[in-house]
Coordinates of C-alpha atoms and ligand atoms in Angstrom, one line a residue:
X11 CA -40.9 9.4 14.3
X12 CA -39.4 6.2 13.7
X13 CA -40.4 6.4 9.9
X14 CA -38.1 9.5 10.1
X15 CA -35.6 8.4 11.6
X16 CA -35.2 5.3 8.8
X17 CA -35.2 7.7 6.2
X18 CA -32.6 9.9 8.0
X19 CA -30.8 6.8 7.9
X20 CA -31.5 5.8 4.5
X21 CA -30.1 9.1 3.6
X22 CA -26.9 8.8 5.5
X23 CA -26.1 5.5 3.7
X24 CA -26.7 7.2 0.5
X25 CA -24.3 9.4 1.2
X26 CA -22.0 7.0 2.6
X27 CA -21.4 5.0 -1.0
X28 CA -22.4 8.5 -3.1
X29 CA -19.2 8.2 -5.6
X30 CA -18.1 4.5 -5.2
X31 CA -18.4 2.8 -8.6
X32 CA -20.6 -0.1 -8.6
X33 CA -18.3 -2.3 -9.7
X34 CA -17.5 -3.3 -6.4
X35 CA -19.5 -6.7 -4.9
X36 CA -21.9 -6.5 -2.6
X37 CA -20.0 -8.4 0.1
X38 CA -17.6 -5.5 -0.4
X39 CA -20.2 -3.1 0.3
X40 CA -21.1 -4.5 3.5
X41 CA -17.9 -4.6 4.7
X42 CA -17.1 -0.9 3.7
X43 CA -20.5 -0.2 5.6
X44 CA -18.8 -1.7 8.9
X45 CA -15.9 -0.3 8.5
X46 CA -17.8 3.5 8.3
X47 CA -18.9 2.7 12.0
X48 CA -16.2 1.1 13.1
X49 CA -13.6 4.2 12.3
X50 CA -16.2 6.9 12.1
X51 CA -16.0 7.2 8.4
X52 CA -19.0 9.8 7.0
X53 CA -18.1 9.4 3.2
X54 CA -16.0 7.1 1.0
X55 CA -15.2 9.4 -2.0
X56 CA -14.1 8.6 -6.2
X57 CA -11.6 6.3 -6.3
X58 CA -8.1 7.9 -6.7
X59 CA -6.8 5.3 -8.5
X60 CA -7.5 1.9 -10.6
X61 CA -3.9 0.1 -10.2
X62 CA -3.4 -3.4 -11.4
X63 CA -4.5 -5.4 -8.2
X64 CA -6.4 -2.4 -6.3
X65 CA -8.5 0.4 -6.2
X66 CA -7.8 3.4 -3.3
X67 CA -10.4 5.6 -2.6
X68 CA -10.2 8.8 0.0
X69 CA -12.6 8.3 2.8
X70 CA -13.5 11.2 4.9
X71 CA -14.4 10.8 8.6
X72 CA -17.1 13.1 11.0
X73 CA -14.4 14.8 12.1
X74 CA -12.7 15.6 8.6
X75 CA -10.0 13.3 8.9
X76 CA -8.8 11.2 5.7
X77 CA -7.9 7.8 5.2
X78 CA -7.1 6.1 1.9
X79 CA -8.8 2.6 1.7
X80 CA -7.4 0.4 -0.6
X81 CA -9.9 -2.4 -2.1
X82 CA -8.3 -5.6 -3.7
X83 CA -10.2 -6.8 -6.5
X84 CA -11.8 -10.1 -5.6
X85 CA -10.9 -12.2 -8.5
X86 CA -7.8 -11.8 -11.6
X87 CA -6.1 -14.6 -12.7
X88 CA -2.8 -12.3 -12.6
X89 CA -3.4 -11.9 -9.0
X90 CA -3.9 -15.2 -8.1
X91 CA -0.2 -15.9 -9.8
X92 CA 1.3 -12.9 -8.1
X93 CA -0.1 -14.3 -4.6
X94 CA 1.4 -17.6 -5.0
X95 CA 4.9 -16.5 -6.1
X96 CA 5.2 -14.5 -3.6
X97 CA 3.5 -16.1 -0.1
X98 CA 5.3 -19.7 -1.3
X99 CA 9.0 -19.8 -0.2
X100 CA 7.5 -16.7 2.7
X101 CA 7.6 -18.8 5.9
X102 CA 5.2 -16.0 7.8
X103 CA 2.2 -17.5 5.3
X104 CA 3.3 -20.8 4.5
X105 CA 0.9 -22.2 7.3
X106 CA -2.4 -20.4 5.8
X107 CA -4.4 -22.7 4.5
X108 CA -5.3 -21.4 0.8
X109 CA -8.3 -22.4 -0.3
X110 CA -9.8 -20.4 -3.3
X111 CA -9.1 -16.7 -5.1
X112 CA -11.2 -14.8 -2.4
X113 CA -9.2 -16.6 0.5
X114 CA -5.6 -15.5 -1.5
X115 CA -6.7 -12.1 -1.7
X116 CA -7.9 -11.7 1.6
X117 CA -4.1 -13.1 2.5
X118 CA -2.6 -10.5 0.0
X119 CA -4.7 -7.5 1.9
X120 CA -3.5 -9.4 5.3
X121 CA -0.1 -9.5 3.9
X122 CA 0.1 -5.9 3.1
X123 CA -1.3 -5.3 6.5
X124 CA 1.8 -6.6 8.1
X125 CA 4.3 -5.5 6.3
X126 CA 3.1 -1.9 6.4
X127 CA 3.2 -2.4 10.5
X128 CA 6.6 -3.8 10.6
X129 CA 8.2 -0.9 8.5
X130 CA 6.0 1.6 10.1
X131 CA 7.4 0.0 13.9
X132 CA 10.7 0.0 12.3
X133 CA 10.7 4.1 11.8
X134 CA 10.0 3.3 7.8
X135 CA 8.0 6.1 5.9
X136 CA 4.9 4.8 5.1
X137 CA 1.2 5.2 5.6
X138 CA 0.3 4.4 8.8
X139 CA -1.5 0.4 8.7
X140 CA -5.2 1.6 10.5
X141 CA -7.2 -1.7 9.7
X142 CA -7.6 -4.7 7.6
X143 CA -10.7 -6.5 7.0
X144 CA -10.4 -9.4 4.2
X145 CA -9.9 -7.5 0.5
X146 CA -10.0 -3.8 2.4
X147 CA -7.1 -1.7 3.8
X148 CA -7.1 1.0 5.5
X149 CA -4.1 3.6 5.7
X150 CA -3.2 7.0 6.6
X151 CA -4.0 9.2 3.5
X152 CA -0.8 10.7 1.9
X153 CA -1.8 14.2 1.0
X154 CA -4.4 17.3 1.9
X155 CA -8.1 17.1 1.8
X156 CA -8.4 14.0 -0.1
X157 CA -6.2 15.0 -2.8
X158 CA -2.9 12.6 -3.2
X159 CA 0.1 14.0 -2.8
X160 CA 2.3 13.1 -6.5
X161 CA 3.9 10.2 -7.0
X162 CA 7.8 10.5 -7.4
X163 CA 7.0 10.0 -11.2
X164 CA 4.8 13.3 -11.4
X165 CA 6.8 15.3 -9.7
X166 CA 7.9 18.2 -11.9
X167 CA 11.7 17.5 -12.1
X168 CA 13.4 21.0 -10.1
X169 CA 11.5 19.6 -7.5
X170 CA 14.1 16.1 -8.0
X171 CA 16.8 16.6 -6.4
X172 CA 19.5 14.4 -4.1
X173 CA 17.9 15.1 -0.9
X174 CA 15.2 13.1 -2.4
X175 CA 17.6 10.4 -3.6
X176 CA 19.1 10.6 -0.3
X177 CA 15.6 10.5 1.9
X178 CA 14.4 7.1 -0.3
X179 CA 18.2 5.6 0.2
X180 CA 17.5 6.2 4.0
X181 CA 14.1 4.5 3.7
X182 CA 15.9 1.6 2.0
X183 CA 18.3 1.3 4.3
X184 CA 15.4 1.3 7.4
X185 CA 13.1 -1.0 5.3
X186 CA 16.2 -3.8 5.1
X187 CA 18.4 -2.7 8.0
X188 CA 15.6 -2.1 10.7
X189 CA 12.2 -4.4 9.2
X190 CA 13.6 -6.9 7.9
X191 CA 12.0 -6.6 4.6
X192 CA 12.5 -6.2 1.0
X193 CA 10.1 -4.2 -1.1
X194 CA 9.8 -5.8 -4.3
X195 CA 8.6 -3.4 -6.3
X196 CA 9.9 0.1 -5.6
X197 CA 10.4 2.7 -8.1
X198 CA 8.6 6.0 -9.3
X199 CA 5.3 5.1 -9.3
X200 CA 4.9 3.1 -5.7
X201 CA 6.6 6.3 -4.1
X202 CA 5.0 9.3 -3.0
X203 CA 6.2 12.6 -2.4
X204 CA 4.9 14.8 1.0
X205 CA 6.9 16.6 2.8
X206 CA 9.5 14.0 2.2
X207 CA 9.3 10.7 0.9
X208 CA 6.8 7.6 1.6
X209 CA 6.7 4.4 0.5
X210 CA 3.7 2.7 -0.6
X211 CA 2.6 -0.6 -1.9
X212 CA 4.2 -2.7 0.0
X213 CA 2.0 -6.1 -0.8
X214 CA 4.4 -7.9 -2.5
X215 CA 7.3 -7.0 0.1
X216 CA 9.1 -10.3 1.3
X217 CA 12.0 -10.9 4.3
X218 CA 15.5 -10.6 3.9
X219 CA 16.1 -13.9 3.9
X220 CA 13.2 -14.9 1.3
X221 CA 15.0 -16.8 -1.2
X222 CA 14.4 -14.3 -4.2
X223 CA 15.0 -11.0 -1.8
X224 CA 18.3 -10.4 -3.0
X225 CA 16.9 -10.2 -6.7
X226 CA 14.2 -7.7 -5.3
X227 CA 16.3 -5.6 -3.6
X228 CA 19.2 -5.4 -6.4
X229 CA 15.7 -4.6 -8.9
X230 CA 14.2 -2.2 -6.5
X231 CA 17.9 -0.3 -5.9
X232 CA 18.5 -0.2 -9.9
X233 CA 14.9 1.4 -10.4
X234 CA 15.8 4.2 -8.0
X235 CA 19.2 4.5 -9.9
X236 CA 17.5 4.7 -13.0
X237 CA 14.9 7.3 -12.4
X238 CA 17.5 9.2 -11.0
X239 CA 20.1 9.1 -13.5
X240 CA 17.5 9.5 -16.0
X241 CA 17.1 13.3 -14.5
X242 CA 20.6 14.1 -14.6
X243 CA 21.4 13.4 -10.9
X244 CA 24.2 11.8 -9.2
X245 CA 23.5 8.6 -8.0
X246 CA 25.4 6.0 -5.7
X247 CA 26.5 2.3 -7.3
X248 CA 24.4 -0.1 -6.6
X249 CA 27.1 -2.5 -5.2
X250 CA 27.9 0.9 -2.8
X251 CA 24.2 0.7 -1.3
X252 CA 24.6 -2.9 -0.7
X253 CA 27.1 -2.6 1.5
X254 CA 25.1 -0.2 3.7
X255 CA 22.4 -2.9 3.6
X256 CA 22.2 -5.7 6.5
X257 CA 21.9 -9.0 4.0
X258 CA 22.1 -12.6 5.4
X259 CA 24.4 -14.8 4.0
X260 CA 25.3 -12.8 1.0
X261 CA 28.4 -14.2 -1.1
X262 CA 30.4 -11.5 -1.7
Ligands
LIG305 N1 -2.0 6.0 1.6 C1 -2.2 6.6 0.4 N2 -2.6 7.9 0.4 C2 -3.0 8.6 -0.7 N3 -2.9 8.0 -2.0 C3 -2.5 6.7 -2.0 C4 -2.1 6.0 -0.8 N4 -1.8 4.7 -1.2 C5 -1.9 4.7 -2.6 N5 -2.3 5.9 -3.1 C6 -2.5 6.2 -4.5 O1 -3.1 5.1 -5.1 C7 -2.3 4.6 -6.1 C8 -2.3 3.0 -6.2 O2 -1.8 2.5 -4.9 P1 -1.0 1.2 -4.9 O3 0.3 1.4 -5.7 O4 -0.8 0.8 -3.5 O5 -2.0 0.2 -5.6 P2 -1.8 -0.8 -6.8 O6 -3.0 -1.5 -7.1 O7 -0.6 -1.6 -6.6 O8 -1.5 0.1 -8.0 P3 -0.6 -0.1 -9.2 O9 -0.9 -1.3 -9.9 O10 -0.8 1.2 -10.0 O11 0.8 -0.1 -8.6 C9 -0.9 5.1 -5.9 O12 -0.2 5.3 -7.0 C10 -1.2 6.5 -5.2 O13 -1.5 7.4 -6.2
LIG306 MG1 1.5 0.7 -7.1

């Protein structure tokens, strides 16, 4: 009985880690393990993506819910650049204690964490912050069944139209107006398309009042802009959205 029962379980974990890659640590490993329990996760499925600092898989509950569970690659020398520039001069991390890569990326996944929360709180369309646990996040899953909805940047262009334009202006304006933050890196690709638009990717997001935010956010508007102009649409000035846009001490 008991010999049965270990190799029911042996089974189950099988299953759990079927289609994860093995490129993934074995510290990793355990930790996806706990997570499973902890949010009733049956399956993590293929990754859905291989981005520069992460890898998202689809993971699909007991009761056929989805999440998408981003896992931040331990160690890159890129990363460990891209996590200084942007916690230094961010008063909310400047207390942490950085000790070695693991420790900065565990602060990047926190960091994501939080700044996913606040815009969520603050009405902002994102996915849904679930749980963090040192280089894993867990979100809501944008899209059906485990399949992503598109990014802005697949999206076949009549489906590109200034509602759209108008629904991420409205996100901006909630992001900096309402949160507080700045995204940092917002175009095409780190905005995705479901009934309406979300905003994803949100790491690198810094508050208003971070000394390069208004460089971010004049970036992040001209991206939009751009993508949109590039499809024939009519688009509103940057120095117009600014003005919509709750900035501290901004010289006019
Ligand atoms: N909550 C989500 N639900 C479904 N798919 C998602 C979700 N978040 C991210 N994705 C998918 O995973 C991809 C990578 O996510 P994200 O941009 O957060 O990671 P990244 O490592 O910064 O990637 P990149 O370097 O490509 O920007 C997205 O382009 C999107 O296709
Ligand atoms: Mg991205």
């Amino acid at each position: 009985m008991l010999e049965k029962r270990k190799i029911e379980k042996r089974r189950k974990d099988e299953d759990l880690f079927k289609v994860v890659d093995s490129t993934l640590d074995p510290k990793t490993y355990v930790n996806l393990e706990n997570i499973a329990s902890r949010l009733d996760i049956e399956t993590y499925l293929g990754s859905i993506s291989s981005g520069k600092e992460a890898k998202i898989y689809p993971a699909r509950t007991y009761d056929g819910k989805y999440y998408a569970v981003k896992i931040y690659y331990v160690s890159t020398a890129s990363h460990k650049r891209a996590v200084e520039r942007y916690t230094l001069g961010d008063q909310r991390f400047e207390k942490i204690k950085i000790s070695n890569t693991r420790q900065l990326i565990y602060t990047w996944a926190r960091k994501e964490f939080k700044n996913l929360k606040r815009m969520h709180e603050a009405g902002v369309r994102v996915p849904e912050p679930i749980y963090v646990y040192e280089n894993i996040l867990v979100m809501q899953f944008i899209g059906e069944n485990g399949v992503r909805a598109p990014l802005l940047k697949e999206l076949p262009d009549e489906e590109i139209d200034n509602n759209l334009y108008s629904d991420i202006i409205s996100q901006l304006q909630l992001m900096v107006n309402k949160a507080k933050l700045v995204h940092g890196d917002l175009s095409e690709y780190n905005i995705m398309v479901y009934d309406g638009v979300y905003i994803i990717d949100v790491s690198q997001s810094v508050p208003i009042d971070h000394e390069n935010a208004m460089d971010f956010l004049i970036r992040d508007i001209n991206n939009v802009n751009r993508f949109f102009e590039s499809k024939g649409l009519s688009i509103i000035d940057t120095e117009e959205i600014l003005k919509t846009l709750e900035i501290p001490n901004r010289e006019e």
